[in-house]
XYZ file of C-alpha atoms in Angstrom:
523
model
C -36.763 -56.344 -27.838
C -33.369 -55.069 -26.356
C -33.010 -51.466 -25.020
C -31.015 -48.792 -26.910
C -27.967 -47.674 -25.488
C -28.766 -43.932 -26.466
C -25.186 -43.117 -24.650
C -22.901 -45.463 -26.709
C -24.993 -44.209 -30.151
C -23.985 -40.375 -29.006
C -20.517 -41.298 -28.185
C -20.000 -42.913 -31.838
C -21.600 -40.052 -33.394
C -19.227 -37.530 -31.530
C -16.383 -39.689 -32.706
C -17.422 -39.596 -36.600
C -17.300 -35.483 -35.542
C -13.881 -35.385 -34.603
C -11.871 -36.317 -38.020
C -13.630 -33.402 -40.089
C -13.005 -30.996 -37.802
C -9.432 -31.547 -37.136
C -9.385 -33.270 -34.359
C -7.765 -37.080 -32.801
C -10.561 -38.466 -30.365
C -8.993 -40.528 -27.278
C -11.493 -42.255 -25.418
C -10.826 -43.010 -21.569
C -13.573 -44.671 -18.671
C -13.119 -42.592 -15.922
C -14.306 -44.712 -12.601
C -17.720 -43.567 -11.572
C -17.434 -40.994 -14.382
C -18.556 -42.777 -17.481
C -16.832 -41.974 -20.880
C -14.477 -38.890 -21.373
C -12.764 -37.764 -24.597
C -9.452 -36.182 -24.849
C -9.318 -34.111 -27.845
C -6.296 -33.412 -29.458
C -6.240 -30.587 -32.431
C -3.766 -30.998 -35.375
C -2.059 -27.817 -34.826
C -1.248 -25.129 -37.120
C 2.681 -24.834 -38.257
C 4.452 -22.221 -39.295
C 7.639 -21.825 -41.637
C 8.633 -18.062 -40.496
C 9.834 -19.773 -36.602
C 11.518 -23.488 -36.347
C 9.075 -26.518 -34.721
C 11.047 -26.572 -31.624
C 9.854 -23.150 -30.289
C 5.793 -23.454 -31.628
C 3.159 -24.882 -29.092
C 2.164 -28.131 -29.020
C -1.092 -29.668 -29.461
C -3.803 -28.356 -28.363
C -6.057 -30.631 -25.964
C -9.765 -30.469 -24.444
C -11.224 -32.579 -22.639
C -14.879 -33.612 -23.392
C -18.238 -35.391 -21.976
C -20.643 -36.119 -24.281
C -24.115 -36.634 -22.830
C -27.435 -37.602 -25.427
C -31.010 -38.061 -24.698
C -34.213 -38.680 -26.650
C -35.969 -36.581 -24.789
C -37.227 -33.421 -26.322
C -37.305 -30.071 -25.035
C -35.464 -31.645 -21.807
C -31.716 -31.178 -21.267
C -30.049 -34.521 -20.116
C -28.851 -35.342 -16.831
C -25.245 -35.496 -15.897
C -23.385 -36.773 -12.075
C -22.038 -33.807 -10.074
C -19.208 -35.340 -9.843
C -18.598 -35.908 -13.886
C -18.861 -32.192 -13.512
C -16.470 -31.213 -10.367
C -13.932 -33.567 -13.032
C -14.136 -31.082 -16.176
C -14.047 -28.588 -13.410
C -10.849 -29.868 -11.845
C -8.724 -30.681 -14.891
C -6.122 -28.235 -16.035
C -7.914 -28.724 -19.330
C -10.344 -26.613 -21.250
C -13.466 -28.407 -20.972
C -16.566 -28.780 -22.123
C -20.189 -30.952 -21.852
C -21.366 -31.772 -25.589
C -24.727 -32.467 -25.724
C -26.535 -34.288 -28.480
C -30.333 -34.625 -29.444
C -31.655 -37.478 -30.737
C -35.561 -38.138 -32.024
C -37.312 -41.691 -30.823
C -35.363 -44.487 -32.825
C -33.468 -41.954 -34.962
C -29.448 -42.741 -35.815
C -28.684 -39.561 -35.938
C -28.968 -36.866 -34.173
C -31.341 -33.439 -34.953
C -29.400 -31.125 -32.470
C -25.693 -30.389 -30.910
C -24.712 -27.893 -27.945
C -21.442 -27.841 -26.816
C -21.820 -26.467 -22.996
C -18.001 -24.646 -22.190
C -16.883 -25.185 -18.399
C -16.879 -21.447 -17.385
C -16.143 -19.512 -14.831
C -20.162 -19.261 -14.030
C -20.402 -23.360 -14.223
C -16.705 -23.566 -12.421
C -18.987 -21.623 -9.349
C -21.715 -23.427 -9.860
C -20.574 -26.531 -9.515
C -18.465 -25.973 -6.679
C -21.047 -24.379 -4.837
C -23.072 -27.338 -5.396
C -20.424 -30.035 -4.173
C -20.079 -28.152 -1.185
C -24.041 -27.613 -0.345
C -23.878 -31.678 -1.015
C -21.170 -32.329 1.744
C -22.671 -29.942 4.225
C -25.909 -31.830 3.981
C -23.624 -35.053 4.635
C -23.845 -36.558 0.733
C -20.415 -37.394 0.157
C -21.083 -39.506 -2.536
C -21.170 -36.808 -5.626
C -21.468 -39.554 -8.297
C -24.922 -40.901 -7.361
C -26.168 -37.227 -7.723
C -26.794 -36.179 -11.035
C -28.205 -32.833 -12.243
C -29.346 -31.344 -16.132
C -26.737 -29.947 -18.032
C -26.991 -26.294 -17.505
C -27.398 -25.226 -21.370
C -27.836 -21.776 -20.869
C -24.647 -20.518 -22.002
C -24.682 -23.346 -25.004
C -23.175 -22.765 -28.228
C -25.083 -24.653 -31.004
C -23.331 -26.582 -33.315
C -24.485 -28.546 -36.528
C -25.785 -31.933 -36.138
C -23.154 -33.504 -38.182
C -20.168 -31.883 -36.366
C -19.457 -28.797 -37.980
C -18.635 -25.744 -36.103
C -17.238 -27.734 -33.028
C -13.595 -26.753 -33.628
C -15.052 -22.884 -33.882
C -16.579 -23.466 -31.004
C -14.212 -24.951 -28.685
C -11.786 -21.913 -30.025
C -14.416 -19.312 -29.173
C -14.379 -20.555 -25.624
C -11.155 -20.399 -25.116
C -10.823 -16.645 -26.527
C -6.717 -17.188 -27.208
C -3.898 -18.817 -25.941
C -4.849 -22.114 -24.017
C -1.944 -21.288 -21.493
C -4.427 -18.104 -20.756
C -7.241 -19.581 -20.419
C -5.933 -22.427 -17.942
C -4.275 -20.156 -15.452
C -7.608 -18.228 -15.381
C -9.239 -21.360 -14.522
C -7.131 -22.177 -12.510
C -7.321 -18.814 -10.407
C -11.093 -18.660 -10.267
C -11.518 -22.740 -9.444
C -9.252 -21.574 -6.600
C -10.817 -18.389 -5.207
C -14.707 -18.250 -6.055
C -17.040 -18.973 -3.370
C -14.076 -16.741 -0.795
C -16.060 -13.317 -1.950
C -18.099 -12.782 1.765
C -17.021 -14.199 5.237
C -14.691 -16.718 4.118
C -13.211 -16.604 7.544
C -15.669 -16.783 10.585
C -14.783 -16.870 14.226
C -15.841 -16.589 17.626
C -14.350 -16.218 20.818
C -15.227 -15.491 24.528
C -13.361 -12.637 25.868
C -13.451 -12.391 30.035
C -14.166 -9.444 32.907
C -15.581 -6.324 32.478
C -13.875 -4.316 30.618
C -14.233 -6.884 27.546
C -14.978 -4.627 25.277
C -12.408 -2.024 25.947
C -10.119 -4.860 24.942
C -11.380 -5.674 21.580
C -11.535 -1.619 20.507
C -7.722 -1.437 21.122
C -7.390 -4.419 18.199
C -8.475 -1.892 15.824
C -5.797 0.660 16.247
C -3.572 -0.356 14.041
C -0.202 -2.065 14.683
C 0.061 -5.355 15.527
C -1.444 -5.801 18.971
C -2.404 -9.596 20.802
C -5.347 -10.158 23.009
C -6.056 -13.586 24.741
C -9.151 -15.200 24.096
C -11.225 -18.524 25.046
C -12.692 -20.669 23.092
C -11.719 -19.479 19.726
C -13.760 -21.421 17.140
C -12.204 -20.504 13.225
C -15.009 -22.113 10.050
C -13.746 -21.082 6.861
C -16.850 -20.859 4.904
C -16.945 -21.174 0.897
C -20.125 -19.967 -0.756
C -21.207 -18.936 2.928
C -21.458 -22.875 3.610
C -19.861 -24.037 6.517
C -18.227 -27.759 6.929
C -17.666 -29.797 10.366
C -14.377 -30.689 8.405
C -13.727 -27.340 7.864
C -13.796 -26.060 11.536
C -10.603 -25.013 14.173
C -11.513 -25.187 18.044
C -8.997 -23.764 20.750
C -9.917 -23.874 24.146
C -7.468 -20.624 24.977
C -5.456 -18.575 21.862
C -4.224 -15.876 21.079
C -5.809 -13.187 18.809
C -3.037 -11.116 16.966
C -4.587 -7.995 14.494
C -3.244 -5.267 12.395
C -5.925 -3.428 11.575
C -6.161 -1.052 8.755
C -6.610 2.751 8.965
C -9.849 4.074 8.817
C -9.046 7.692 6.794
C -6.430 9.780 6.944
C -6.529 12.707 9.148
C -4.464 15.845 9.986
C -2.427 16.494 13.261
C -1.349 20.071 13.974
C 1.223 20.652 16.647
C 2.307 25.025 18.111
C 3.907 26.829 20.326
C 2.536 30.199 21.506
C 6.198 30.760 20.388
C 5.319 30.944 16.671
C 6.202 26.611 15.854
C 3.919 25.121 13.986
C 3.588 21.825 11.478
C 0.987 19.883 10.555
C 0.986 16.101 9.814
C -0.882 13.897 7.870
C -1.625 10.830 9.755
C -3.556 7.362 9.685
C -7.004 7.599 11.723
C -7.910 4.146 13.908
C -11.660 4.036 14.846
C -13.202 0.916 16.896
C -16.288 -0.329 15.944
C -19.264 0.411 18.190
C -18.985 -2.955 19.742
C -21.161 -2.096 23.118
C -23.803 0.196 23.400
C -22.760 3.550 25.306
C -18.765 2.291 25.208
C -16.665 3.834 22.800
C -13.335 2.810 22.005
C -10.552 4.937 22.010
C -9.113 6.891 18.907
C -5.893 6.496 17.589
C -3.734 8.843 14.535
C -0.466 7.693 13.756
C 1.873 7.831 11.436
C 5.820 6.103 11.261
C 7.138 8.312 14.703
C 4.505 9.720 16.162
C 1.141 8.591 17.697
C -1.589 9.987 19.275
C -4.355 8.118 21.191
C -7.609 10.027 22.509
C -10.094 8.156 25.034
C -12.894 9.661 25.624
C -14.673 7.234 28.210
C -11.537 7.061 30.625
C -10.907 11.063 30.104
C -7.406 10.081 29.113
C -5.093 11.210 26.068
C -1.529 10.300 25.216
C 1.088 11.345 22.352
C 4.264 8.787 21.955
C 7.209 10.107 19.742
C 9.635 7.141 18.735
C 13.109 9.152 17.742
C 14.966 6.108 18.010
C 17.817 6.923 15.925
C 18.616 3.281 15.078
C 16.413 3.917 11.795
C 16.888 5.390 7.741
C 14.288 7.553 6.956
C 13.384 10.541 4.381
C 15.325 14.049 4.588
C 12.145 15.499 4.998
C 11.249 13.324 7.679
C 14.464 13.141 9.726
C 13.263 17.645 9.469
C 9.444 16.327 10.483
C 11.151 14.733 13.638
C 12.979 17.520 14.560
C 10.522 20.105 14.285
C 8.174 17.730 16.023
C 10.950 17.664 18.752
C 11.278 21.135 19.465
C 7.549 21.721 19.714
C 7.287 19.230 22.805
C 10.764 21.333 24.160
C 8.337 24.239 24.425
C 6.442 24.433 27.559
C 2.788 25.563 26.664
C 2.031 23.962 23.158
C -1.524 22.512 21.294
C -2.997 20.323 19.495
C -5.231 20.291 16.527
C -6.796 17.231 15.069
C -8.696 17.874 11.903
C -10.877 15.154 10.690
C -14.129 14.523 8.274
C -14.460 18.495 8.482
C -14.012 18.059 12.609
C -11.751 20.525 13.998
C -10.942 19.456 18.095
C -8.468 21.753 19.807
C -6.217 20.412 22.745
C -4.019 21.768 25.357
C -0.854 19.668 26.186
C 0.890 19.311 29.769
C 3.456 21.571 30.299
C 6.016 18.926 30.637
C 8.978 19.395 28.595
C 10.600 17.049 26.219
C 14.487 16.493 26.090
C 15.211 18.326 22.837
C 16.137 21.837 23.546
C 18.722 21.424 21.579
C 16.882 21.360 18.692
C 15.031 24.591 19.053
C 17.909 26.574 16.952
C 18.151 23.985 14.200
C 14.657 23.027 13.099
C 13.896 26.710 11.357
C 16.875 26.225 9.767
C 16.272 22.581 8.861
C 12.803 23.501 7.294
C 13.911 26.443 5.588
C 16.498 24.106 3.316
C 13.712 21.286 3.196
C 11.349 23.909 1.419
C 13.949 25.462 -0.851
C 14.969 21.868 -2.039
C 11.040 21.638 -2.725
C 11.027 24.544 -4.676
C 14.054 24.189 -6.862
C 13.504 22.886 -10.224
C 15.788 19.306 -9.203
C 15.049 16.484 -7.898
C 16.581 15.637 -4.457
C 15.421 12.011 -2.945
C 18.110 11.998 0.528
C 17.639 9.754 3.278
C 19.593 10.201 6.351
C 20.384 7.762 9.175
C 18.949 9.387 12.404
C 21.785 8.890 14.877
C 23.943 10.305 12.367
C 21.571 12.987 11.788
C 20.999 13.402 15.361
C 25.155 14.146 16.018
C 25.431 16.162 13.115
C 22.920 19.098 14.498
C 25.083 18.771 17.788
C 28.122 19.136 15.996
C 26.616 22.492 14.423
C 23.872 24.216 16.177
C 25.358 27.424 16.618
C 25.836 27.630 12.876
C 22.316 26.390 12.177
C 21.147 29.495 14.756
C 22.506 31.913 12.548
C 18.926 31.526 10.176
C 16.567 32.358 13.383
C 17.992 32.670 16.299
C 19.044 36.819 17.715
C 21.559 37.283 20.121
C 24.157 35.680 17.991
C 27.729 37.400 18.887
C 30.357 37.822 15.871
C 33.847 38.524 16.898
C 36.116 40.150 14.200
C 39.784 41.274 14.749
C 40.423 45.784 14.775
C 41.108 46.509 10.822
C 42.171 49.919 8.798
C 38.558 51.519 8.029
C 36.243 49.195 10.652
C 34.566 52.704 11.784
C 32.249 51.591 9.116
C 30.406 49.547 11.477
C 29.282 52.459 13.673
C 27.294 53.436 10.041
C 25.587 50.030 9.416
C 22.483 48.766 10.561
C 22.905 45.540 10.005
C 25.853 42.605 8.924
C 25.477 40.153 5.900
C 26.493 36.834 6.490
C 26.661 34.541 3.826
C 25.442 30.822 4.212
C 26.104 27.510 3.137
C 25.280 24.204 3.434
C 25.400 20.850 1.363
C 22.842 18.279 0.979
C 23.993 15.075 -1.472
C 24.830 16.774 -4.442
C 22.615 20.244 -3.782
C 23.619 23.206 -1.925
C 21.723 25.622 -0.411
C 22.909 28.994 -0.647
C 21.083 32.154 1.740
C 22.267 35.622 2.680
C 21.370 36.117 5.877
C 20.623 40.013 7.103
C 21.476 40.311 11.039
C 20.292 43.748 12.485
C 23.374 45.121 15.025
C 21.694 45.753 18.507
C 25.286 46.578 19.773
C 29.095 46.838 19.257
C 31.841 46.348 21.478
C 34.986 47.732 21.068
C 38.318 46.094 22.404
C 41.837 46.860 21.804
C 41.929 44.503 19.303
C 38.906 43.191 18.241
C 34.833 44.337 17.721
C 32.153 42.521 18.693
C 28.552 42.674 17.283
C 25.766 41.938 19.059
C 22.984 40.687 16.142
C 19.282 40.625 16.289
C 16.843 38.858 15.157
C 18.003 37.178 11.826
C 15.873 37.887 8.592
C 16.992 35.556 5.095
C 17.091 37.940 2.179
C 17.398 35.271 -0.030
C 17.977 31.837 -0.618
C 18.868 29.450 -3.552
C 19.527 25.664 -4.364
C 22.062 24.440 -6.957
C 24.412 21.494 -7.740
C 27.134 21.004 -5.038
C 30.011 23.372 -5.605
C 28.960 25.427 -8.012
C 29.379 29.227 -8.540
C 27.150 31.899 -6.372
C 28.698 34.615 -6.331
C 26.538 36.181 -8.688
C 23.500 35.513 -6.261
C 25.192 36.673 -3.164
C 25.529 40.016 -5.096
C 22.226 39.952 -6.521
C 21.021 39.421 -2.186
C 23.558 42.169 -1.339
C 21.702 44.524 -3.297
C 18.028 43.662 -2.758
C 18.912 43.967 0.980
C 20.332 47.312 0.646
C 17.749 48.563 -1.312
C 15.037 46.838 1.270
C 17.350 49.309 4.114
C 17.314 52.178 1.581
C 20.491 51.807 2.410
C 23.504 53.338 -0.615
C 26.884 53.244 0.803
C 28.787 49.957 0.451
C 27.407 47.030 3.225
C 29.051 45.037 5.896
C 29.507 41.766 4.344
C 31.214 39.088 6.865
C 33.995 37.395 5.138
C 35.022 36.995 1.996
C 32.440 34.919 -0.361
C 35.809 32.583 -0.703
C 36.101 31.916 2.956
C 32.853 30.705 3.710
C 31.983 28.314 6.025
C 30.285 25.235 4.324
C 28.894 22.369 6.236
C 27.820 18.959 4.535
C 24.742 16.781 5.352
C 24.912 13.002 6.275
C 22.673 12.025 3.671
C 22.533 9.642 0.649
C 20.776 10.008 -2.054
C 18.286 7.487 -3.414
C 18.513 5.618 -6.336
């Protein structure tokens, strides 16, 4: 008696399936694979948009696998699988049951190729070629049915079916294929290596690859095994006698710097936090907090500590940075100044060397500098400037003494002999009016200057001003009118004085002295 071909009986009975459901069956040998079918779906046309711009056809591709047995899911090759898998295709496994010597059959599944049998079956491909089986098509495994859909024994329901699993547009659900047939299995270690680092002080070399910024140490016998499912292949594996390790390493947390001078400076920056892992017992790495210009790198094990500030002035930056920098500047000008690093709720307090840094010349300009970076801040506007440092840099040169008149005392004013100037000997103080342009803002103040002394010439008086105190200031759009606030300041600071006769305003509000920024604003 001749055998049944269960197989061809299942494949003709999934071909009498595909004409009712509205569907053109192609049917291609696949070497090693057996029999695939590439369904094509008659598609549905619209009148409202012309043919030319609607989809076309939509395609699956099928295996159909039968058995006789019942209650036991037939057997399919691994590599019939890593094929529905690979194609750019929805896919699927249709399954049909079959009773002993019965035509048809009593039971469908269709079995969709998803992203849990897309891992599945690539994790078991590779645990094949790791144990050295590189012949997937003589393995064969049941067809997970599991995740099954059921579908009637005469056909109907498959074209719901194969719908349902793809959920919407095919050109959807083949990228997401795509994707996850590309990066499953990469979740834990999917890069492994090891190295031999030399000498003593091995350890203290690997810490300083975790603070941040590129940074290369040389290493021997650098094996690399990318690993997929956490299985490692010999054909998968890098060896280098001597190489080269190169590592940017991510911050940790973000942390708080605070630099002062007994003097009364202060500013406090927010900064990335480097930590190396414990990688030796009783050595610990050194700590590193950093931000785009300034860094700061504490060792506890050598008893060393080291702050770099990069001004070069080659760079764009912020406004408010460019300010940062300068403030940062004129702390290290001071000579006794601290640091404060606040972290996780830690508070550590350190004294800096005495040395000086070069940037004296910033001392006048950076309470100035602030004091216009906080009113911008405050103003209803938006400002976005960004300044070029060198230009930046020249520009405070160009007009320190001006920026001095904010903060710093001492400051000497010169004005020629006039009718009625006895009314200096009466005043307590000098307004001076200030101005200065950022992009399209300017910031307006009226500065109050105490007189410590006048000097009378021939013809001229000079005052001799204290320490400066801003009665006032304001930000609006480039050019506009303030007199009315310079009156409004006038008489706050004469009723601050108790003061009733007129005051001693210098200059006219139309000859002030208005300096522009070198900034441009952002888009």
């Amino acid at each position: 008696m001749a055998r049944r071909d269960i197989g061809a009986i299942g494949e003709n009975d999934f071909l009498s399936w595909c004409e009712p459901e509205g569907f053109r069956a192609q049917k291609s040998h696949v070497d090693r694979l057996g029999w695939d079918f590439l369904l094509e779906s008659e598609p549905l046309r619209t009148r409202d948009r012309p043919l030319d711009a609607q989809n076309d056809l939509p395609k699956f591709l099928i295996q159909v696998k039968s058995t006789e047995t019942s209650g036991k899911a037939p057997r399919i090759k691994l590599s019939a699988l890593k094929h529905l898998v690979d194609a750019d295709l929805p896919a699927a496994v249709v399954t049909l049951f079959y009773a002993k010597g019965a035509r048809l059959p009593t039971r469908g599944l269709l079995v969709p190729v998803d992203d849990a049998l897309v891992t599945d079956t690539l994790r078991r491909v590779r645990r094949e070629e790791a144990r050295g089986n590189h012949s997937i098509h003589r393995t064969t495994i049941p067809v997970p049915l599991d995740r099954a859909i059921e579908i009637s024994p005469t056909g109907e329901g498959l074209a719901r079916a194969l719908n349902t699993m793809i959920g919407g547009a095919v050109s959807t659900y083949i990228a997401a294929k795509i994707s996850h047939r590309q990066t499953c299995g990469f979740e834990d270690k999917a890069l492994v290596g090891t190295f031999f680092v030399p000498g003593e002080r091995a350890a203290k070399k690997l810490s300083h690859l975790f603070l941040g910024g590129p940074r290369e140490l040389r290493v021997f016998d650098l094996t690399i095994e990318r690993r997929r499912f956490g299985i490692a292949l010999e054909n998968d594996r890098d060896h280098f006698r001597r190489a080269v390790l190169e590592v940017d390493a991510p911050p940790l947390l973000t942390s708080t710097i605070e630099l002062a001078t007994i003097e009364g400076e202060w500013i406090s920056l927010q900064m990335d936090g480097f930590f190396p892992p414990p990688l030796q017992r009783d050595v610990s790495g050194p700590l590193r907090f950093a931000n785009r210009y300034l860094e700061f790198v504490l060792d506890f094990d050598d008893e060393n500590a080291g702050l770099s500030f990069d001004y070069n002035g080659d760079r764009i930056v912020p406004f408010e940075e460019a300010v940062d920098m300068v403030e940062v500047g004129s702390i290290l000008a001071r000579q006794e100044k601290t640091l404060t690093i606040r972290f996780k709720g830690t508070r550590l307090d350190l004294a800096m060397s005495p040395e000086v840094g070069p940037f004296g010349h910033w001392l006048h300009a950076a309470p100035t500098l602030r004091r216009i970076v906080s009113a911008l801040s405050r103003s209803n506007r938006h400002y976005a400037y960004q300044v070029e440092l060198r230009s930046f840099y020249e520009w405070i040169e160009a007009h320190n003494e001006y920026l001095a008149l904010l903060s710093t005392p001492g400051v000497h004013m010169t004005f020629p002999r006039w009718s009625d100037d006895a009314i200096v000997e009466h005043q307590d103080a000098i307004l001076t009016p200030f101005s200065l342009v950022v992009g399209d803002a300017e910031y307006t103040a009226l500065i109050e200057i105490p007189i410590a002394s006048v000097k009378r010439a021939e013809d001229a008086i000079t005052v001799v001003g204290g320490q400066p105190n801003v009665v006032a200031d304001v930000v609006r759009r480039a050019g506009a009118d303030t007199n009315d606030f310079i009156e409004s300041a006038i008489e706050r600071s004469k009723r601050q004085r108790k003061k009733f006769e007129p005051a001693l305003v210098a200059g006219g509000f139309e000859n002030w002295r208005t300096v522009m920024l070198p900034v441009s604003q952002v888009a």
